[in-house]
Amino acid sequence: MEEEEYLFKVVIIGDSAVGKSNLLSRYARNEFNLHSKATIGVEFQTQSVDVDGKEVKAQIWDTAGQERFRAVTSAYYRGALGALLVYDISRCSTFDSIARWLDELNTHSDTTVARMLVGNKCDLETLREVSVEEGKALAEAEGLFFIETSALDSTNVKTAFEIVIKEIYNNIS
Ligand code: GDP
Ligand code: MG
């Protein structure tokens, strides 16, 4: 008998410069860039994860800078089963934008999407503008998972992606 194959699409959304590309490069390649430049066009990375002894492949999409032009296309969202909504804990304007990203995600998705609110750059504690409590409260109100991460020092990066991937697996099985 053939083994069942799982391929889950996960999208990363949020304002420019919150650390989306670095979260992905930290997770997929254990790399971090201090001066990452936005690449042109949509990019994704595929990552294999073991869930309940099954090999699950996550195809994780990065906006590659489209968000600067408010032009994240519907193709980007199409078929997504999971989403990371990222803000920067040292810039409250990026937290205020989450409502708009959530709206956009909801508009473009017709299935249950496993959604994680991610407060990135938690290494910048001295510059913090968004408290952990504010993050938690928004997540609770909107029914999202919540985590704070640092792509710089790797805090919770793997956990953030894997909670979403496991939740997708639970949603479909
Ligand atoms: P994107 O536009 O959302 O893809 O953001 P990038 O991944 O390009 O990151 C924007 C800037 O924030 C870059 O200068 C990164 O080096 C920096 N950055 C990303 N993640 C972190 C983090 O966790 N901590 C700190 N201190 N800087 C970060
Ligand atoms: Mg980027």
Coordinates of N, CA and C and ligand atoms in Angstrom, one line a residue:
M1 N 0.8 -1.2 0.0 CA 0.0 0.0 0.0 C 0.9 1.3 0.0
E2 N 0.4 2.3 -0.7 CA 1.2 3.5 -0.8 C 1.0 4.3 0.5
E3 N 2.0 5.0 0.9 CA 1.9 5.9 2.1 C 1.2 7.1 1.6
E4 N 0.3 7.6 2.5 CA -0.4 8.8 2.2 C 0.6 10.0 2.2
E5 N 0.4 11.0 1.3 CA 1.3 12.1 1.3 C 0.6 13.4 1.8
Y6 N 1.3 14.1 2.6 CA 0.7 15.4 3.1 C 1.6 16.5 2.6
L7 N 0.9 17.5 2.0 CA 1.6 18.7 1.6 C 0.8 19.9 1.9
F8 N 1.2 20.7 2.9 CA 0.4 21.8 3.4 C 1.0 23.1 3.0
K9 N 0.2 24.0 2.5 CA 0.7 25.3 2.2 C 0.5 26.3 3.4
V10 N 1.5 26.9 3.8 CA 1.5 27.9 4.9 C 2.0 29.3 4.4
V11 N 1.3 30.3 4.7 CA 1.7 31.7 4.2 C 2.1 32.5 5.4
I12 N 3.1 33.4 5.1 CA 3.6 34.3 6.2 C 3.2 35.7 5.7
I13 N 2.4 36.4 6.6 CA 1.9 37.7 6.2 C 2.2 38.7 7.4
G14 N 2.2 40.0 7.0 CA 2.5 41.0 8.0 C 3.2 42.2 7.3
D15 N 3.3 43.3 8.0 CA 3.9 44.5 7.4 C 5.4 44.3 7.0
S16 N 5.8 45.2 6.2 CA 7.2 45.2 5.7 C 8.2 45.3 6.9
A17 N 9.2 44.5 6.8 CA 10.4 44.6 7.8 C 10.1 44.0 9.2
V18 N 9.0 43.3 9.4 CA 8.7 42.7 10.7 C 9.5 41.4 10.9
G19 N 10.1 40.9 9.8 CA 11.0 39.8 9.9 C 10.5 38.5 9.3
K20 N 9.5 38.6 8.4 CA 8.9 37.4 7.8 C 10.0 36.6 7.0
S21 N 10.8 37.2 6.2 CA 11.8 36.5 5.4 C 12.8 35.8 6.3
N22 N 13.2 36.5 7.4 CA 14.2 35.9 8.3 C 13.6 34.8 9.1
L23 N 12.3 34.9 9.5 CA 11.7 33.7 10.2 C 11.8 32.5 9.3
L24 N 11.5 32.7 8.0 CA 11.5 31.5 7.1 C 12.9 31.0 6.9
S25 N 13.9 31.9 6.7 CA 15.3 31.5 6.5 C 15.8 30.8 7.7
R26 N 15.4 31.4 8.9 CA 15.9 30.8 10.2 C 15.3 29.3 10.3
Y27 N 14.1 29.2 10.0 CA 13.4 27.9 10.1 C 13.9 26.9 9.1
A28 N 14.0 27.3 7.8 CA 14.3 26.4 6.8 C 15.8 26.1 6.6
R29 N 16.6 27.1 6.8 CA 18.0 27.0 6.5 C 18.9 27.4 7.7
N30 N 18.3 27.7 8.8 CA 19.1 28.2 10.0 C 20.0 29.4 9.6
E31 N 19.4 30.3 8.8 CA 20.2 31.5 8.4 C 19.4 32.8 8.9
F32 N 20.2 33.8 9.1 CA 19.7 35.1 9.5 C 20.4 36.2 8.7
N33 N 19.7 37.2 8.2 CA 20.4 38.3 7.5 C 20.1 39.6 8.2
L34 N 21.1 40.3 8.5 CA 20.9 41.7 9.1 C 20.4 42.7 8.1
H35 N 20.8 42.5 6.9 CA 20.4 43.5 5.8 C 19.7 42.7 4.7
S36 N 18.6 42.0 5.0 CA 18.0 41.2 3.9 C 17.3 42.1 3.0
K37 N 17.5 41.9 1.7 CA 16.8 42.7 0.7 C 15.6 41.9 0.2
A38 N 14.6 42.6 -0.1 CA 13.4 41.9 -0.6 C 13.7 41.4 -2.0
T39 N 13.4 40.1 -2.2 CA 13.6 39.6 -3.6 C 12.3 39.8 -4.4
I40 N 12.4 39.7 -5.7 CA 11.2 39.9 -6.5 C 10.5 38.6 -6.7
G41 N 9.2 38.7 -6.7 CA 8.4 37.5 -7.0 C 8.1 36.7 -5.7
V42 N 7.2 35.8 -5.8 CA 6.8 34.9 -4.7 C 7.8 33.8 -4.5
E43 N 8.1 33.5 -3.3 CA 9.1 32.4 -3.1 C 8.5 31.5 -2.0
F44 N 8.8 30.2 -2.1 CA 8.5 29.3 -1.0 C 9.6 28.4 -0.7
Q45 N 9.6 27.8 0.5 CA 10.5 26.8 0.9 C 9.7 25.6 1.4
T46 N 10.2 24.4 1.1 CA 9.5 23.2 1.5 C 10.3 22.6 2.7
Q47 N 9.6 22.3 3.7 CA 10.2 21.7 4.9 C 9.5 20.5 5.4
S48 N 10.2 19.4 5.7 CA 9.5 18.2 6.1 C 9.5 18.1 7.7
V49 N 8.3 17.7 8.2 CA 8.1 17.7 9.6 C 7.5 16.3 9.9
D50 N 7.9 15.7 11.0 CA 7.3 14.5 11.5 C 6.2 14.8 12.4
V51 N 4.9 14.4 12.0 CA 3.8 14.6 12.9 C 3.1 13.2 13.1
D52 N 3.1 12.8 14.4 CA 2.5 11.5 14.7 C 3.2 10.4 13.9
G53 N 4.4 10.4 13.7 CA 5.1 9.4 12.9 C 4.9 9.5 11.4
K54 N 4.2 10.5 10.9 CA 4.0 10.7 9.5 C 4.8 11.8 8.9
E55 N 5.3 11.7 7.7 CA 6.1 12.8 7.2 C 5.1 13.8 6.5
V56 N 5.2 15.0 7.0 CA 4.3 16.1 6.5 C 5.3 17.1 5.9
K57 N 4.9 17.5 4.6 CA 5.7 18.5 4.0 C 4.9 19.8 4.1
A58 N 5.6 20.8 4.5 CA 5.0 22.2 4.6 C 5.7 23.0 3.5
Q59 N 4.8 23.6 2.7 CA 5.3 24.5 1.6 C 5.1 25.9 2.2
I60 N 6.1 26.6 2.6 CA 6.0 27.8 3.3 C 6.3 29.0 2.4
W61 N 5.3 29.9 2.3 CA 5.4 31.0 1.3 C 5.8 32.3 2.0
D62 N 6.7 33.0 1.3 CA 7.1 34.3 1.8 C 6.6 35.4 0.7
T63 N 6.1 36.5 1.2 CA 5.6 37.5 0.3 C 6.7 38.1 -0.6
A64 N 7.9 38.0 -0.2 CA 9.0 38.5 -1.0 C 8.9 40.0 -1.3
G65 N 8.3 40.8 -0.4 CA 8.3 42.2 -0.5 C 7.1 42.8 -1.1
Q66 N 6.2 41.9 -1.6 CA 4.9 42.5 -2.3 C 4.1 43.3 -1.3
E67 N 4.2 43.1 0.0 CA 3.4 43.8 1.0 C 3.6 45.3 1.0
R68 N 4.8 45.7 0.5 CA 5.1 47.1 0.5 C 4.2 47.9 -0.4
F69 N 3.7 47.2 -1.4 CA 2.9 47.8 -2.4 C 1.4 47.4 -2.2
R70 N 1.1 46.9 -1.0 CA -0.3 46.5 -0.7 C -0.8 45.6 -1.8
A71 N 0.0 44.8 -2.3 CA -0.4 44.0 -3.5 C -0.2 42.5 -3.3
V72 N -0.4 42.0 -2.1 CA -0.3 40.5 -2.0 C -1.5 39.9 -2.7
T73 N -1.2 39.1 -3.7 CA -2.2 38.7 -4.6 C -3.0 37.5 -4.1
S74 N -4.2 37.3 -4.7 CA -5.0 36.1 -4.2 C -4.3 34.8 -4.5
A75 N -3.4 34.8 -5.5 CA -2.7 33.5 -5.7 C -1.8 33.2 -4.5
Y76 N -1.3 34.2 -3.9 CA -0.5 34.0 -2.7 C -1.3 33.2 -1.6
Y77 N -2.5 33.5 -1.4 CA -3.3 32.9 -0.4 C -4.0 31.6 -0.8
R78 N -4.1 31.4 -2.1 CA -4.8 30.2 -2.6 C -4.4 28.9 -2.1
G79 N -5.3 28.2 -1.5 CA -4.9 26.8 -1.0 C -4.2 26.8 0.3
A80 N -4.0 28.0 0.9 CA -3.3 28.0 2.2 C -4.1 27.4 3.3
L81 N -3.5 26.5 4.1 CA -4.1 25.8 5.2 C -3.6 26.4 6.5
G82 N -2.5 27.1 6.5 CA -2.0 27.7 7.7 C -1.4 29.1 7.4
A83 N -1.4 29.9 8.4 CA -0.9 31.3 8.2 C -0.2 31.8 9.5
L84 N 1.0 32.4 9.3 CA 1.6 33.2 10.4 C 1.4 34.6 10.2
L85 N 0.8 35.3 11.1 CA 0.5 36.7 11.0 C 1.6 37.4 11.9
V86 N 2.5 38.1 11.3 CA 3.7 38.5 12.0 C 3.7 40.1 12.2
Y87 N 4.0 40.5 13.5 CA 4.3 41.9 13.8 C 5.6 42.0 14.5
D88 N 6.1 43.2 14.6 CA 7.4 43.4 15.3 C 7.1 44.1 16.7
I89 N 7.5 43.4 17.7 CA 7.1 43.9 19.1 C 7.7 45.3 19.4
S90 N 8.7 45.7 18.6 CA 9.3 47.0 18.8 C 8.6 48.1 17.9
R91 N 7.6 47.8 17.2 CA 6.9 48.8 16.4 C 5.4 48.5 16.4
C92 N 4.7 49.4 17.2 CA 3.3 49.1 17.5 C 2.4 49.3 16.2
S93 N 2.9 50.1 15.3 CA 2.1 50.2 14.0 C 1.9 48.9 13.3
T94 N 2.9 48.0 13.5 CA 2.9 46.7 12.8 C 1.9 45.8 13.5
F95 N 1.7 46.0 14.8 CA 0.7 45.3 15.6 C -0.7 45.8 15.2
D96 N -0.9 47.1 15.0 CA -2.2 47.7 14.6 C -2.6 47.2 13.2
S97 N -1.6 46.8 12.4 CA -1.9 46.3 11.0 C -2.5 44.9 11.0
I98 N -2.3 44.2 12.1 CA -2.7 42.8 12.1 C -4.2 42.6 11.7
A99 N -5.0 43.5 12.2 CA -6.5 43.4 11.9 C -6.7 43.4 10.4
R100 N -6.0 44.3 9.7 CA -6.1 44.3 8.3 C -5.6 43.0 7.6
W101 N -4.5 42.5 8.1 CA -4.0 41.3 7.5 C -4.9 40.1 7.8
L102 N -5.5 40.1 8.9 CA -6.5 39.1 9.3 C -7.7 39.1 8.3
D103 N -8.2 40.4 8.1 CA -9.3 40.6 7.2 C -9.0 40.0 5.8
E104 N -7.8 40.4 5.3 CA -7.3 39.9 4.0 C -7.3 38.4 3.9
L105 N -6.7 37.8 5.0 CA -6.6 36.4 5.0 C -8.0 35.7 5.0
N106 N -8.9 36.3 5.8 CA -10.2 35.7 5.9 C -11.0 35.8 4.5
T107 N -10.8 37.0 3.9 CA -11.4 37.2 2.6 C -10.9 36.2 1.5
H108 N -9.7 35.8 1.6 CA -9.1 34.9 0.6 C -9.2 33.4 0.9
S109 N -9.7 33.1 2.1 CA -9.6 31.6 2.4 C -11.1 31.1 2.6
D110 N -11.3 29.9 2.0 CA -12.6 29.3 2.1 C -12.6 28.1 3.0
T111 N -11.4 27.7 3.5 CA -11.4 26.5 4.4 C -10.9 27.0 5.8
T112 N -10.9 26.1 6.7 CA -10.3 26.4 8.0 C -8.8 26.6 7.9
V113 N -8.3 27.7 8.3 CA -6.9 28.0 8.3 C -6.3 28.1 9.7
A114 N -5.3 27.3 9.9 CA -4.6 27.3 11.2 C -3.8 28.6 11.3
R115 N -4.2 29.5 12.3 CA -3.6 30.9 12.3 C -2.8 31.1 13.6
M116 N -1.6 31.6 13.4 CA -0.7 31.9 14.5 C -0.3 33.4 14.5
L117 N -0.6 34.1 15.6 CA -0.1 35.5 15.7 C 1.3 35.4 16.3
V118 N 2.2 36.1 15.5 CA 3.6 36.0 15.9 C 4.2 37.4 16.2
G119 N 4.6 37.6 17.4 CA 5.3 38.8 17.8 C 6.8 38.6 17.7
N120 N 7.3 39.0 16.6 CA 8.8 38.8 16.3 C 9.7 39.9 16.9
K121 N 10.9 39.6 16.9 CA 12.0 40.5 17.5 C 11.9 40.6 19.0
C122 N 11.6 39.5 19.7 CA 11.5 39.5 21.1 C 12.8 39.7 21.8
D123 N 13.9 39.6 21.0 CA 15.2 40.0 21.5 C 15.4 41.5 21.8
L124 N 14.5 42.3 21.2 CA 14.6 43.7 21.4 C 13.7 44.2 22.5
E125 N 13.9 43.6 23.7 CA 13.1 43.8 24.9 C 13.2 45.3 25.3
T126 N 14.3 45.9 25.2 CA 14.4 47.3 25.6 C 13.7 48.3 24.7
L127 N 13.4 47.8 23.5 CA 12.6 48.7 22.5 C 11.2 48.3 22.4
R128 N 10.7 47.4 23.3 CA 9.4 46.9 23.2 C 8.3 47.9 23.2
E129 N 7.4 47.9 22.2 CA 6.2 48.8 22.2 C 4.9 48.0 22.4
V130 N 4.9 46.7 22.2 CA 3.7 45.9 22.3 C 4.0 44.8 23.4
S131 N 3.1 44.9 24.4 CA 3.3 43.9 25.5 C 2.9 42.5 25.2
V132 N 3.4 41.6 25.9 CA 2.9 40.2 25.7 C 1.4 40.1 25.9
E133 N 0.9 40.8 26.9 CA -0.5 40.8 27.3 C -1.4 41.3 26.1
E134 N -0.9 42.3 25.4 CA -1.7 42.8 24.3 C -1.7 41.8 23.1
G135 N -0.6 41.1 22.9 CA -0.5 40.1 21.9 C -1.5 39.0 22.2
K136 N -1.4 38.5 23.5 CA -2.3 37.4 23.9 C -3.8 37.8 23.8
A137 N -4.1 39.0 24.2 CA -5.5 39.5 24.2 C -6.0 39.5 22.8
L138 N -5.3 40.0 21.8 CA -5.7 40.0 20.4 C -5.9 38.5 19.9
A139 N -4.9 37.7 20.2 CA -5.0 36.3 19.8 C -6.3 35.6 20.3
E140 N -6.5 35.9 21.6 CA -7.7 35.3 22.2 C -9.0 35.8 21.6
A141 N -9.0 37.1 21.4 CA -10.3 37.7 20.8 C -10.5 37.1 19.4
E142 N -9.5 36.8 18.6 CA -9.6 36.4 17.2 C -9.5 34.9 17.0
G143 N -9.2 34.2 18.1 CA -9.1 32.8 18.0 C -7.8 32.3 17.3
L144 N -6.7 33.0 17.6 CA -5.4 32.6 17.0 C -4.5 32.0 18.0
F145 N -3.6 31.2 17.6 CA -2.5 30.8 18.5 C -1.6 32.1 18.6
F146 N -0.8 32.1 19.7 CA 0.1 33.2 19.9 C 1.4 32.8 20.4
I147 N 2.5 33.4 19.8 CA 3.8 33.2 20.3 C 4.7 34.4 20.0
E148 N 5.7 34.6 20.8 CA 6.7 35.6 20.5 C 8.0 34.8 20.1
T149 N 8.6 35.4 19.1 CA 9.8 34.8 18.4 C 11.0 35.8 18.3
S150 N 12.1 35.2 18.0 CA 13.2 36.0 17.5 C 13.9 35.2 16.4
A151 N 13.9 35.8 15.2 CA 14.6 35.2 14.1 C 16.1 35.4 14.3
L152 N 16.4 36.4 15.1 CA 17.8 36.7 15.3 C 18.5 35.7 16.2
D153 N 17.8 35.4 17.4 CA 18.5 34.4 18.3 C 17.8 33.1 18.3
S154 N 16.8 32.9 17.4 CA 16.1 31.6 17.1 C 15.0 31.3 18.1
T155 N 14.8 32.1 19.1 CA 13.7 31.8 20.1 C 12.4 31.5 19.4
N156 N 11.9 30.3 19.7 CA 10.5 29.9 19.3 C 10.2 29.8 17.8
V157 N 11.2 29.9 17.0 CA 11.0 29.9 15.5 C 10.4 28.6 15.1
K158 N 11.2 27.5 15.4 CA 10.7 26.2 15.0 C 9.4 25.9 15.6
T159 N 9.2 26.2 16.9 CA 7.9 26.0 17.6 C 6.7 26.7 16.8
A160 N 6.9 27.9 16.4 CA 5.9 28.7 15.8 C 5.4 28.0 14.5
F161 N 6.3 27.6 13.7 CA 5.9 26.9 12.4 C 5.3 25.5 12.7
E162 N 5.9 24.8 13.7 CA 5.4 23.4 13.9 C 4.1 23.3 14.6
I163 N 3.7 24.3 15.4 CA 2.4 24.4 16.0 C 1.4 24.5 14.9
V164 N 1.7 25.4 13.9 CA 0.7 25.6 12.8 C 0.6 24.3 12.0
I165 N 1.8 23.7 11.7 CA 1.7 22.5 10.8 C 1.0 21.4 11.5
K166 N 1.2 21.2 12.8 CA 0.5 20.2 13.6 C -1.0 20.4 13.6
E167 N -1.4 21.7 13.8 CA -2.8 22.1 13.8 C -3.5 21.8 12.5
I168 N -2.8 22.1 11.4 CA -3.3 21.7 10.0 C -3.6 20.2 9.9
Y169 N -2.6 19.5 10.4 CA -2.8 18.0 10.4 C -4.0 17.6 11.2
N170 N -4.2 18.2 12.4 CA -5.4 17.9 13.2 C -6.6 18.3 12.5
N171 N -6.6 19.5 11.8 CA -7.8 20.0 11.1 C -8.3 19.0 10.0
I172 N -7.3 18.4 9.3 CA -7.7 17.6 8.2 C -7.9 16.1 8.5
S173 N -7.4 15.7 9.7 CA -7.5 14.2 10.0 C -8.5 13.9 11.1
Ligands
GDP1 P1 10.3 41.2 6.1 O1 10.2 42.5 5.3 O2 9.1 41.1 7.0 O3 10.5 40.0 5.3 O4 11.5 41.4 7.1 P2 13.0 40.9 7.0 O5 13.1 39.4 7.3 O6 13.6 41.3 5.7 O7 13.6 41.7 8.2 C1 13.6 43.1 8.3 C2 14.8 43.6 9.2 O8 14.5 43.1 10.5 C3 16.1 43.0 8.8 O9 17.1 44.1 9.0 C4 16.4 41.9 9.8 O10 17.7 41.7 10.0 C5 15.6 42.4 11.0 N1 15.1 41.3 11.8 C6 14.3 40.2 11.4 N2 14.0 39.4 12.4 C7 14.6 40.0 13.5 C8 14.6 39.6 14.9 O11 14.0 38.6 15.4 N3 15.3 40.4 15.8 C9 15.9 41.5 15.3 N4 16.6 42.3 16.2 N5 15.9 41.9 14.0 C10 15.2 41.1 13.1
MG2 MG 10.6 39.8 3.2

